[in-house]
Amino acid sequence: AQSVTQLDSQVPVFEEAPVELRCNYSSSVSVYLFWYVQYPNQGLQLLLKYLSGSTLVKGINGFEAEFNKSQTSFHLRKPSVHISDTAEYFCAVSLPGNNRKLIWGLGTSLAVNP
Amino acid sequence: KAGVTQTPRYLIKTRGQQVTLSCSPISGHRSVSWYQQTPGQGLQFLFEYFSETQRNKGNFPGRFSGRQFSNSRSEMNVSTLELGDSALYLCASSPISGQGGNSPLHFGNGTRLTVT
């Protein structure tokens, strides 16, 4: 069975600093990987996804993530954060193909301070 | 295109009562998934409906039920409410069945249920 671990529950950072949110997964087979973001008082929206191909995936709002198969990781990065990036970030995994359930991490709360 | 609409946004109920939450998916989306979000448990999958049929189900008691109508709108019902049912309930729509494939989930803003 697949599982997802987000290594940091909270990440405080100053505005314009770089940030990395860490996600490790466990699976004996290939998986699809996703990052979703939840802004305060809103639902989730997709930031980026890895299905296959290039291991560096670029998403919306300047975020990118790198798939590392040997380390079973899919860390999310942004070189310079803004106050508006303050949100909850969720990593998720599924088996390839359609009609698949997502397995979610518990989330990382990113707090960007001025 | 209108997004996913959930009503109501906020709800306060008493233990033992029942509640019905509504979700209108994006036009053309036939799949609706429901999640319970709490600070301690994160996102917990409740169930998914696709073309009026339940396709997947999470590990929740039978007090939690749902249905989907022919226009793809979905409702979720919780009977005999318990204090622990207090949570943000999110629904998400997709044009295809499942949540992890090529088509991303589109979430509504949720219904905040408080049970007293």
PDB file of C-alpha atoms in Angstrom:
ATOM      1  CA  ALA A   1       0.000   0.000   0.000  1.00  0.00           C
ATOM      2  CA  GLN A   2       1.082   3.545  -0.651  1.00  0.00           C
ATOM      3  CA  SER A   3       1.699   6.135   2.061  1.00  0.00           C
ATOM      4  CA  VAL A   4       2.806   9.761   2.154  1.00  0.00           C
ATOM      5  CA  THR A   5       4.837  11.549   4.825  1.00  0.00           C
ATOM      6  CA  GLN A   6       5.213  15.295   4.908  1.00  0.00           C
ATOM      7  CA  LEU A   7       8.236  15.783   7.074  1.00  0.00           C
ATOM      8  CA  ASP A   8       7.407  19.233   8.449  1.00  0.00           C
ATOM      9  CA  SER A   9       4.028  20.162   9.874  1.00  0.00           C
ATOM     10  CA  GLN A  10       4.931  23.868  10.013  1.00  0.00           C
ATOM     11  CA  VAL A  11       7.480  25.913   8.090  1.00  0.00           C
ATOM     12  CA  PRO A  12       8.001  29.563   9.021  1.00  0.00           C
ATOM     13  CA  VAL A  13       9.979  31.652   6.549  1.00  0.00           C
ATOM     14  CA  PHE A  14      10.664  35.305   5.824  1.00  0.00           C
ATOM     15  CA  GLU A  15       9.388  36.994   2.699  1.00  0.00           C
ATOM     16  CA  GLU A  16      11.719  36.676  -0.342  1.00  0.00           C
ATOM     17  CA  ALA A  17      13.559  33.723   1.224  1.00  0.00           C
ATOM     18  CA  PRO A  18      13.673  30.327  -0.510  1.00  0.00           C
ATOM     19  CA  VAL A  19      11.566  27.482   0.824  1.00  0.00           C
ATOM     20  CA  GLU A  20      11.458  23.700   0.522  1.00  0.00           C
ATOM     21  CA  LEU A  21       8.535  21.602   1.693  1.00  0.00           C
ATOM     22  CA  ARG A  22       9.473  17.959   2.019  1.00  0.00           C
ATOM     23  CA  CYS A  23       7.427  14.970   0.964  1.00  0.00           C
ATOM     24  CA  ASN A  24       8.426  11.307   1.049  1.00  0.00           C
ATOM     25  CA  TYR A  25       6.288   8.465  -0.191  1.00  0.00           C
ATOM     26  CA  SER A  26       6.253   4.720   0.164  1.00  0.00           C
ATOM     27  CA  SER A  27       5.299   2.450  -2.719  1.00  0.00           C
ATOM     28  CA  SER A  28       6.557  -0.748  -4.296  1.00  0.00           C
ATOM     29  CA  VAL A  29       5.333   0.329  -7.731  1.00  0.00           C
ATOM     30  CA  SER A  30       5.429   3.477  -9.833  1.00  0.00           C
ATOM     31  CA  VAL A  31       3.157   6.260  -8.680  1.00  0.00           C
ATOM     32  CA  TYR A  32       1.719   9.592  -9.712  1.00  0.00           C
ATOM     33  CA  LEU A  33       2.618  12.481  -7.381  1.00  0.00           C
ATOM     34  CA  PHE A  34       0.773  15.713  -6.670  1.00  0.00           C
ATOM     35  CA  TRP A  35       1.062  18.913  -4.670  1.00  0.00           C
ATOM     36  CA  TYR A  36      -2.104  20.806  -3.757  1.00  0.00           C
ATOM     37  CA  VAL A  37      -2.362  24.159  -1.958  1.00  0.00           C
ATOM     38  CA  GLN A  38      -5.121  25.353   0.345  1.00  0.00           C
ATOM     39  CA  TYR A  39      -5.334  29.095   1.016  1.00  0.00           C
ATOM     40  CA  PRO A  40      -7.144  30.233   4.190  1.00  0.00           C
ATOM     41  CA  ASN A  41     -10.881  29.592   4.086  1.00  0.00           C
ATOM     42  CA  GLN A  42     -10.711  28.001   0.647  1.00  0.00           C
ATOM     43  CA  GLY A  43     -10.678  24.566  -0.919  1.00  0.00           C
ATOM     44  CA  LEU A  44      -7.590  22.948  -2.401  1.00  0.00           C
ATOM     45  CA  GLN A  45      -6.159  23.641  -5.835  1.00  0.00           C
ATOM     46  CA  LEU A  46      -3.568  21.734  -7.815  1.00  0.00           C
ATOM     47  CA  LEU A  47      -0.063  23.259  -7.769  1.00  0.00           C
ATOM     48  CA  LEU A  48       1.692  20.656  -9.904  1.00  0.00           C
ATOM     49  CA  LYS A  49       1.820  16.964 -10.689  1.00  0.00           C
ATOM     50  CA  TYR A  50       4.299  14.328 -11.795  1.00  0.00           C
ATOM     51  CA  LEU A  51       2.972  11.554 -14.000  1.00  0.00           C
ATOM     52  CA  SER A  52       6.062  10.573 -15.999  1.00  0.00           C
ATOM     53  CA  GLY A  53       8.933  12.076 -17.950  1.00  0.00           C
ATOM     54  CA  SER A  54      11.116  14.921 -16.682  1.00  0.00           C
ATOM     55  CA  THR A  55      11.751  14.670 -12.965  1.00  0.00           C
ATOM     56  CA  LEU A  56      11.622  18.459 -12.518  1.00  0.00           C
ATOM     57  CA  VAL A  57       8.045  19.652 -12.629  1.00  0.00           C
ATOM     58  CA  LYS A  58       7.033  23.285 -12.772  1.00  0.00           C
ATOM     59  CA  GLY A  59       3.715  24.441 -11.372  1.00  0.00           C
ATOM     60  CA  ILE A  60       1.730  27.574 -10.791  1.00  0.00           C
ATOM     61  CA  ASN A  61       2.838  30.599  -8.759  1.00  0.00           C
ATOM     62  CA  GLY A  62       6.553  29.898  -9.299  1.00  0.00           C
ATOM     63  CA  PHE A  63       6.614  26.560  -7.484  1.00  0.00           C
ATOM     64  CA  GLU A  64       8.487  23.506  -8.728  1.00  0.00           C
ATOM     65  CA  ALA A  65       9.077  19.996  -7.447  1.00  0.00           C
ATOM     66  CA  GLU A  66      11.635  17.319  -8.148  1.00  0.00           C
ATOM     67  CA  PHE A  67      10.801  13.630  -8.302  1.00  0.00           C
ATOM     68  CA  ASN A  68      13.591  11.509  -6.848  1.00  0.00           C
ATOM     69  CA  LYS A  69      12.850   7.831  -7.363  1.00  0.00           C
ATOM     70  CA  SER A  70      15.849   6.508  -5.422  1.00  0.00           C
ATOM     71  CA  GLN A  71      14.942   8.573  -2.366  1.00  0.00           C
ATOM     72  CA  THR A  72      11.181   8.238  -2.932  1.00  0.00           C
ATOM     73  CA  SER A  73      10.794  11.970  -2.481  1.00  0.00           C
ATOM     74  CA  PHE A  74       8.879  14.762  -4.176  1.00  0.00           C
ATOM     75  CA  HIS A  75       9.983  17.973  -2.476  1.00  0.00           C
ATOM     76  CA  LEU A  76       8.333  21.284  -3.324  1.00  0.00           C
ATOM     77  CA  ARG A  77      10.477  24.391  -3.752  1.00  0.00           C
ATOM     78  CA  LYS A  78      10.174  28.084  -4.445  1.00  0.00           C
ATOM     79  CA  PRO A  79      13.236  30.349  -4.758  1.00  0.00           C
ATOM     80  CA  SER A  80      11.560  33.445  -3.278  1.00  0.00           C
ATOM     81  CA  VAL A  81       8.294  33.379  -1.352  1.00  0.00           C
ATOM     82  CA  HIS A  82       5.673  36.088  -0.940  1.00  0.00           C
ATOM     83  CA  ILE A  83       3.274  36.826   1.875  1.00  0.00           C
ATOM     84  CA  SER A  84       0.518  35.518  -0.382  1.00  0.00           C
ATOM     85  CA  ASP A  85       2.113  32.047  -0.370  1.00  0.00           C
ATOM     86  CA  THR A  86       0.986  31.582   3.226  1.00  0.00           C
ATOM     87  CA  ALA A  87      -1.178  28.471   3.018  1.00  0.00           C
ATOM     88  CA  GLU A  88      -1.434  24.758   3.747  1.00  0.00           C
ATOM     89  CA  TYR A  89       0.366  22.508   1.272  1.00  0.00           C
ATOM     90  CA  PHE A  90      -0.572  18.888   0.695  1.00  0.00           C
ATOM     91  CA  CYS A  91       1.421  16.165  -1.003  1.00  0.00           C
ATOM     92  CA  ALA A  92      -0.522  13.230  -2.455  1.00  0.00           C
ATOM     93  CA  VAL A  93       0.184  10.006  -4.348  1.00  0.00           C
ATOM     94  CA  SER A  94      -1.828   7.601  -6.440  1.00  0.00           C
ATOM     95  CA  LEU A  95      -1.249   4.550  -8.562  1.00  0.00           C
ATOM     96  CA  PRO A  96      -0.964   5.264 -12.293  1.00  0.00           C
ATOM     97  CA  GLY A  97      -4.061   5.251 -14.431  1.00  0.00           C
ATOM     98  CA  ASN A  98      -7.535   6.528 -13.873  1.00  0.00           C
ATOM     99  CA  ASN A  99     -10.123   5.500 -11.292  1.00  0.00           C
ATOM    100  CA  ARG A 100      -7.498   5.711  -8.559  1.00  0.00           C
ATOM    101  CA  LYS A 101      -7.777   7.042  -5.027  1.00  0.00           C
ATOM    102  CA  LEU A 102      -5.400   9.709  -3.790  1.00  0.00           C
ATOM    103  CA  ILE A 103      -3.405   9.046  -0.642  1.00  0.00           C
ATOM    104  CA  TRP A 104      -2.775  12.319   1.154  1.00  0.00           C
ATOM    105  CA  GLY A 105      -0.083  13.613   3.464  1.00  0.00           C
ATOM    106  CA  LEU A 106      -1.131  15.495   6.599  1.00  0.00           C
ATOM    107  CA  GLY A 107      -0.108  18.845   5.179  1.00  0.00           C
ATOM    108  CA  THR A 108       2.564  21.472   5.816  1.00  0.00           C
ATOM    109  CA  SER A 109       1.557  24.896   7.026  1.00  0.00           C
ATOM    110  CA  LEU A 110       3.741  27.542   5.363  1.00  0.00           C
ATOM    111  CA  ALA A 111       3.798  30.867   7.185  1.00  0.00           C
ATOM    112  CA  VAL A 112       5.539  33.686   5.319  1.00  0.00           C
ATOM    113  CA  ASN A 113       6.476  36.578   7.578  1.00  0.00           C
ATOM    114  CA  PRO A 114       7.403  40.130   6.504  1.00  0.00           C
TER     115      PRO A 114
ATOM    116  CA  LYS B   1     -16.972  28.506 -16.072  1.00  0.00           C
ATOM    117  CA  ALA B   2     -18.369  28.417 -12.548  1.00  0.00           C
ATOM    118  CA  GLY B   3     -16.342  26.518  -9.973  1.00  0.00           C
ATOM    119  CA  VAL B   4     -17.457  23.875  -7.522  1.00  0.00           C
ATOM    120  CA  THR B   5     -20.169  25.238  -5.249  1.00  0.00           C
ATOM    121  CA  GLN B   6     -20.823  23.904  -1.781  1.00  0.00           C
ATOM    122  CA  THR B   7     -23.749  24.916   0.376  1.00  0.00           C
ATOM    123  CA  PRO B   8     -24.093  25.931   3.075  1.00  0.00           C
ATOM    124  CA  ARG B   9     -20.684  27.415   4.008  1.00  0.00           C
ATOM    125  CA  TYR B  10     -21.304  27.103   7.732  1.00  0.00           C
ATOM    126  CA  LEU B  11     -23.558  24.856   9.757  1.00  0.00           C
ATOM    127  CA  ILE B  12     -24.101  24.400  13.489  1.00  0.00           C
ATOM    128  CA  LYS B  13     -25.919  21.277  14.645  1.00  0.00           C
ATOM    129  CA  THR B  14     -26.579  19.478  17.907  1.00  0.00           C
ATOM    130  CA  ARG B  15     -25.488  15.957  18.753  1.00  0.00           C
ATOM    131  CA  GLY B  16     -27.969  13.388  17.513  1.00  0.00           C
ATOM    132  CA  GLN B  17     -29.285  15.523  14.681  1.00  0.00           C
ATOM    133  CA  GLN B  18     -28.727  14.822  11.017  1.00  0.00           C
ATOM    134  CA  VAL B  19     -27.337  17.091   8.322  1.00  0.00           C
ATOM    135  CA  THR B  20     -27.302  17.263   4.532  1.00  0.00           C
ATOM    136  CA  LEU B  21     -24.555  19.028   2.602  1.00  0.00           C
ATOM    137  CA  SER B  22     -24.770  19.909  -1.067  1.00  0.00           C
ATOM    138  CA  CYS B  23     -22.189  20.076  -3.832  1.00  0.00           C
ATOM    139  CA  SER B  24     -22.611  21.335  -7.393  1.00  0.00           C
ATOM    140  CA  PRO B  25     -19.681  20.295  -9.584  1.00  0.00           C
ATOM    141  CA  ILE B  26     -18.168  22.158 -12.496  1.00  0.00           C
ATOM    142  CA  SER B  27     -20.361  21.864 -15.567  1.00  0.00           C
ATOM    143  CA  GLY B  28     -19.477  18.693 -17.478  1.00  0.00           C
ATOM    144  CA  HIS B  29     -17.807  17.002 -14.516  1.00  0.00           C
ATOM    145  CA  ARG B  30     -19.388  13.657 -13.722  1.00  0.00           C
ATOM    146  CA  SER B  31     -17.292  12.680 -10.704  1.00  0.00           C
ATOM    147  CA  VAL B  32     -17.807  14.121  -7.228  1.00  0.00           C
ATOM    148  CA  SER B  33     -15.614  13.111  -4.291  1.00  0.00           C
ATOM    149  CA  TRP B  34     -16.185  14.030  -0.665  1.00  0.00           C
ATOM    150  CA  TYR B  35     -13.539  14.588   2.004  1.00  0.00           C
ATOM    151  CA  GLN B  36     -13.528  15.303   5.713  1.00  0.00           C
ATOM    152  CA  GLN B  37     -10.764  17.644   6.853  1.00  0.00           C
ATOM    153  CA  THR B  38      -9.761  17.975  10.498  1.00  0.00           C
ATOM    154  CA  PRO B  39      -6.577  19.410  12.052  1.00  0.00           C
ATOM    155  CA  GLY B  40      -5.515  16.079  13.520  1.00  0.00           C
ATOM    156  CA  GLN B  41      -6.433  13.677  10.713  1.00  0.00           C
ATOM    157  CA  GLY B  42      -5.863  15.816   7.642  1.00  0.00           C
ATOM    158  CA  LEU B  43      -7.899  14.923   4.562  1.00  0.00           C
ATOM    159  CA  GLN B  44      -9.936  11.757   4.893  1.00  0.00           C
ATOM    160  CA  PHE B  45     -11.676  10.363   1.807  1.00  0.00           C
ATOM    161  CA  LEU B  46     -15.366   9.673   2.318  1.00  0.00           C
ATOM    162  CA  PHE B  47     -16.663   8.485  -1.051  1.00  0.00           C
ATOM    163  CA  GLU B  48     -16.800   9.199  -4.739  1.00  0.00           C
ATOM    164  CA  TYR B  49     -19.776   9.233  -7.058  1.00  0.00           C
ATOM    165  CA  PHE B  50     -19.549   8.988 -10.820  1.00  0.00           C
ATOM    166  CA  SER B  51     -22.619   9.033 -13.049  1.00  0.00           C
ATOM    167  CA  GLU B  52     -24.901   8.475 -10.025  1.00  0.00           C
ATOM    168  CA  THR B  53     -22.976   5.379  -8.866  1.00  0.00           C
ATOM    169  CA  GLN B  54     -20.714   5.146  -5.845  1.00  0.00           C
ATOM    170  CA  ARG B  55     -17.293   4.180  -7.218  1.00  0.00           C
ATOM    171  CA  ASN B  56     -15.047   4.322  -4.163  1.00  0.00           C
ATOM    172  CA  LYS B  57     -15.603   4.477  -0.430  1.00  0.00           C
ATOM    173  CA  GLY B  58     -13.410   5.394   2.512  1.00  0.00           C
ATOM    174  CA  ASN B  59     -13.428   3.972   6.041  1.00  0.00           C
ATOM    175  CA  PHE B  60     -16.302   5.867   7.581  1.00  0.00           C
ATOM    176  CA  PRO B  61     -19.282   4.450   9.475  1.00  0.00           C
ATOM    177  CA  GLY B  62     -22.631   3.965   7.793  1.00  0.00           C
ATOM    178  CA  ARG B  63     -23.890   7.215   9.336  1.00  0.00           C
ATOM    179  CA  PHE B  64     -22.130   8.919   6.447  1.00  0.00           C
ATOM    180  CA  SER B  65     -23.916   8.474   3.151  1.00  0.00           C
ATOM    181  CA  GLY B  66     -24.181  10.223  -0.153  1.00  0.00           C
ATOM    182  CA  ARG B  67     -25.884  10.287  -3.472  1.00  0.00           C
ATOM    183  CA  GLN B  68     -25.544  11.858  -6.868  1.00  0.00           C
ATOM    184  CA  PHE B  69     -28.288  13.120  -9.107  1.00  0.00           C
ATOM    185  CA  SER B  70     -28.600  12.917 -12.883  1.00  0.00           C
ATOM    186  CA  ASN B  71     -27.275  16.496 -13.215  1.00  0.00           C
ATOM    187  CA  SER B  72     -24.132  15.393 -11.295  1.00  0.00           C
ATOM    188  CA  ARG B  73     -24.990  17.424  -8.205  1.00  0.00           C
ATOM    189  CA  SER B  74     -24.233  15.482  -5.061  1.00  0.00           C
ATOM    190  CA  GLU B  75     -25.423  15.464  -1.496  1.00  0.00           C
ATOM    191  CA  MET B  76     -23.798  14.062   1.597  1.00  0.00           C
ATOM    192  CA  ASN B  77     -25.789  13.097   4.660  1.00  0.00           C
ATOM    193  CA  VAL B  78     -24.581  12.484   8.188  1.00  0.00           C
ATOM    194  CA  SER B  79     -27.080  11.006  10.620  1.00  0.00           C
ATOM    195  CA  THR B  80     -26.930  10.872  14.421  1.00  0.00           C
ATOM    196  CA  LEU B  81     -24.254  13.540  14.612  1.00  0.00           C
ATOM    197  CA  GLU B  82     -21.391  13.160  17.079  1.00  0.00           C
ATOM    198  CA  LEU B  83     -19.047  15.822  18.440  1.00  0.00           C
ATOM    199  CA  GLY B  84     -16.223  14.230  16.460  1.00  0.00           C
ATOM    200  CA  ASP B  85     -18.026  14.943  13.199  1.00  0.00           C
ATOM    201  CA  SER B  86     -17.108  18.613  13.529  1.00  0.00           C
ATOM    202  CA  ALA B  87     -14.930  19.294  10.510  1.00  0.00           C
ATOM    203  CA  LEU B  88     -14.586  21.005   7.171  1.00  0.00           C
ATOM    204  CA  TYR B  89     -16.293  18.916   4.518  1.00  0.00           C
ATOM    205  CA  LEU B  90     -14.876  19.374   1.046  1.00  0.00           C
ATOM    206  CA  CYS B  91     -16.182  18.158  -2.231  1.00  0.00           C
ATOM    207  CA  ALA B  92     -14.173  17.947  -5.416  1.00  0.00           C
ATOM    208  CA  SER B  93     -15.209  17.338  -8.987  1.00  0.00           C
ATOM    209  CA  SER B  94     -13.467  15.854 -11.983  1.00  0.00           C
ATOM    210  CA  PRO B  95     -14.503  14.918 -15.506  1.00  0.00           C
ATOM    211  CA  ILE B  96     -13.304  11.328 -14.984  1.00  0.00           C
ATOM    212  CA  SER B  97     -13.632   8.760 -12.245  1.00  0.00           C
ATOM    213  CA  GLY B  98     -10.984   8.612  -9.541  1.00  0.00           C
ATOM    214  CA  GLN B  99      -8.858  11.351  -8.013  1.00  0.00           C
ATOM    215  CA  GLY B 100      -5.327  10.559  -8.960  1.00  0.00           C
ATOM    216  CA  GLY B 101      -5.270  10.244 -12.714  1.00  0.00           C
ATOM    217  CA  ASN B 102      -4.544  12.690 -15.470  1.00  0.00           C
ATOM    218  CA  SER B 103      -7.348  15.049 -14.549  1.00  0.00           C
ATOM    219  CA  PRO B 104      -6.871  17.087 -11.368  1.00  0.00           C
ATOM    220  CA  LEU B 105      -9.501  17.528  -8.697  1.00  0.00           C
ATOM    221  CA  HIS B 106     -11.354  20.851  -8.493  1.00  0.00           C
ATOM    222  CA  PHE B 107     -12.364  21.622  -4.928  1.00  0.00           C
ATOM    223  CA  GLY B 108     -15.149  23.708  -3.492  1.00  0.00           C
ATOM    224  CA  ASN B 109     -14.557  26.010  -0.520  1.00  0.00           C
ATOM    225  CA  GLY B 110     -16.127  23.523   1.856  1.00  0.00           C
ATOM    226  CA  THR B 111     -18.866  23.403   4.461  1.00  0.00           C
ATOM    227  CA  ARG B 112     -17.714  24.033   8.019  1.00  0.00           C
ATOM    228  CA  LEU B 113     -19.826  21.794  10.283  1.00  0.00           C
ATOM    229  CA  THR B 114     -19.805  22.371  14.024  1.00  0.00           C
ATOM    230  CA  VAL B 115     -21.543  19.843  16.265  1.00  0.00           C
ATOM    231  CA  THR B 116     -22.359  20.997  19.799  1.00  0.00           C
TER     232      THR B 116
END
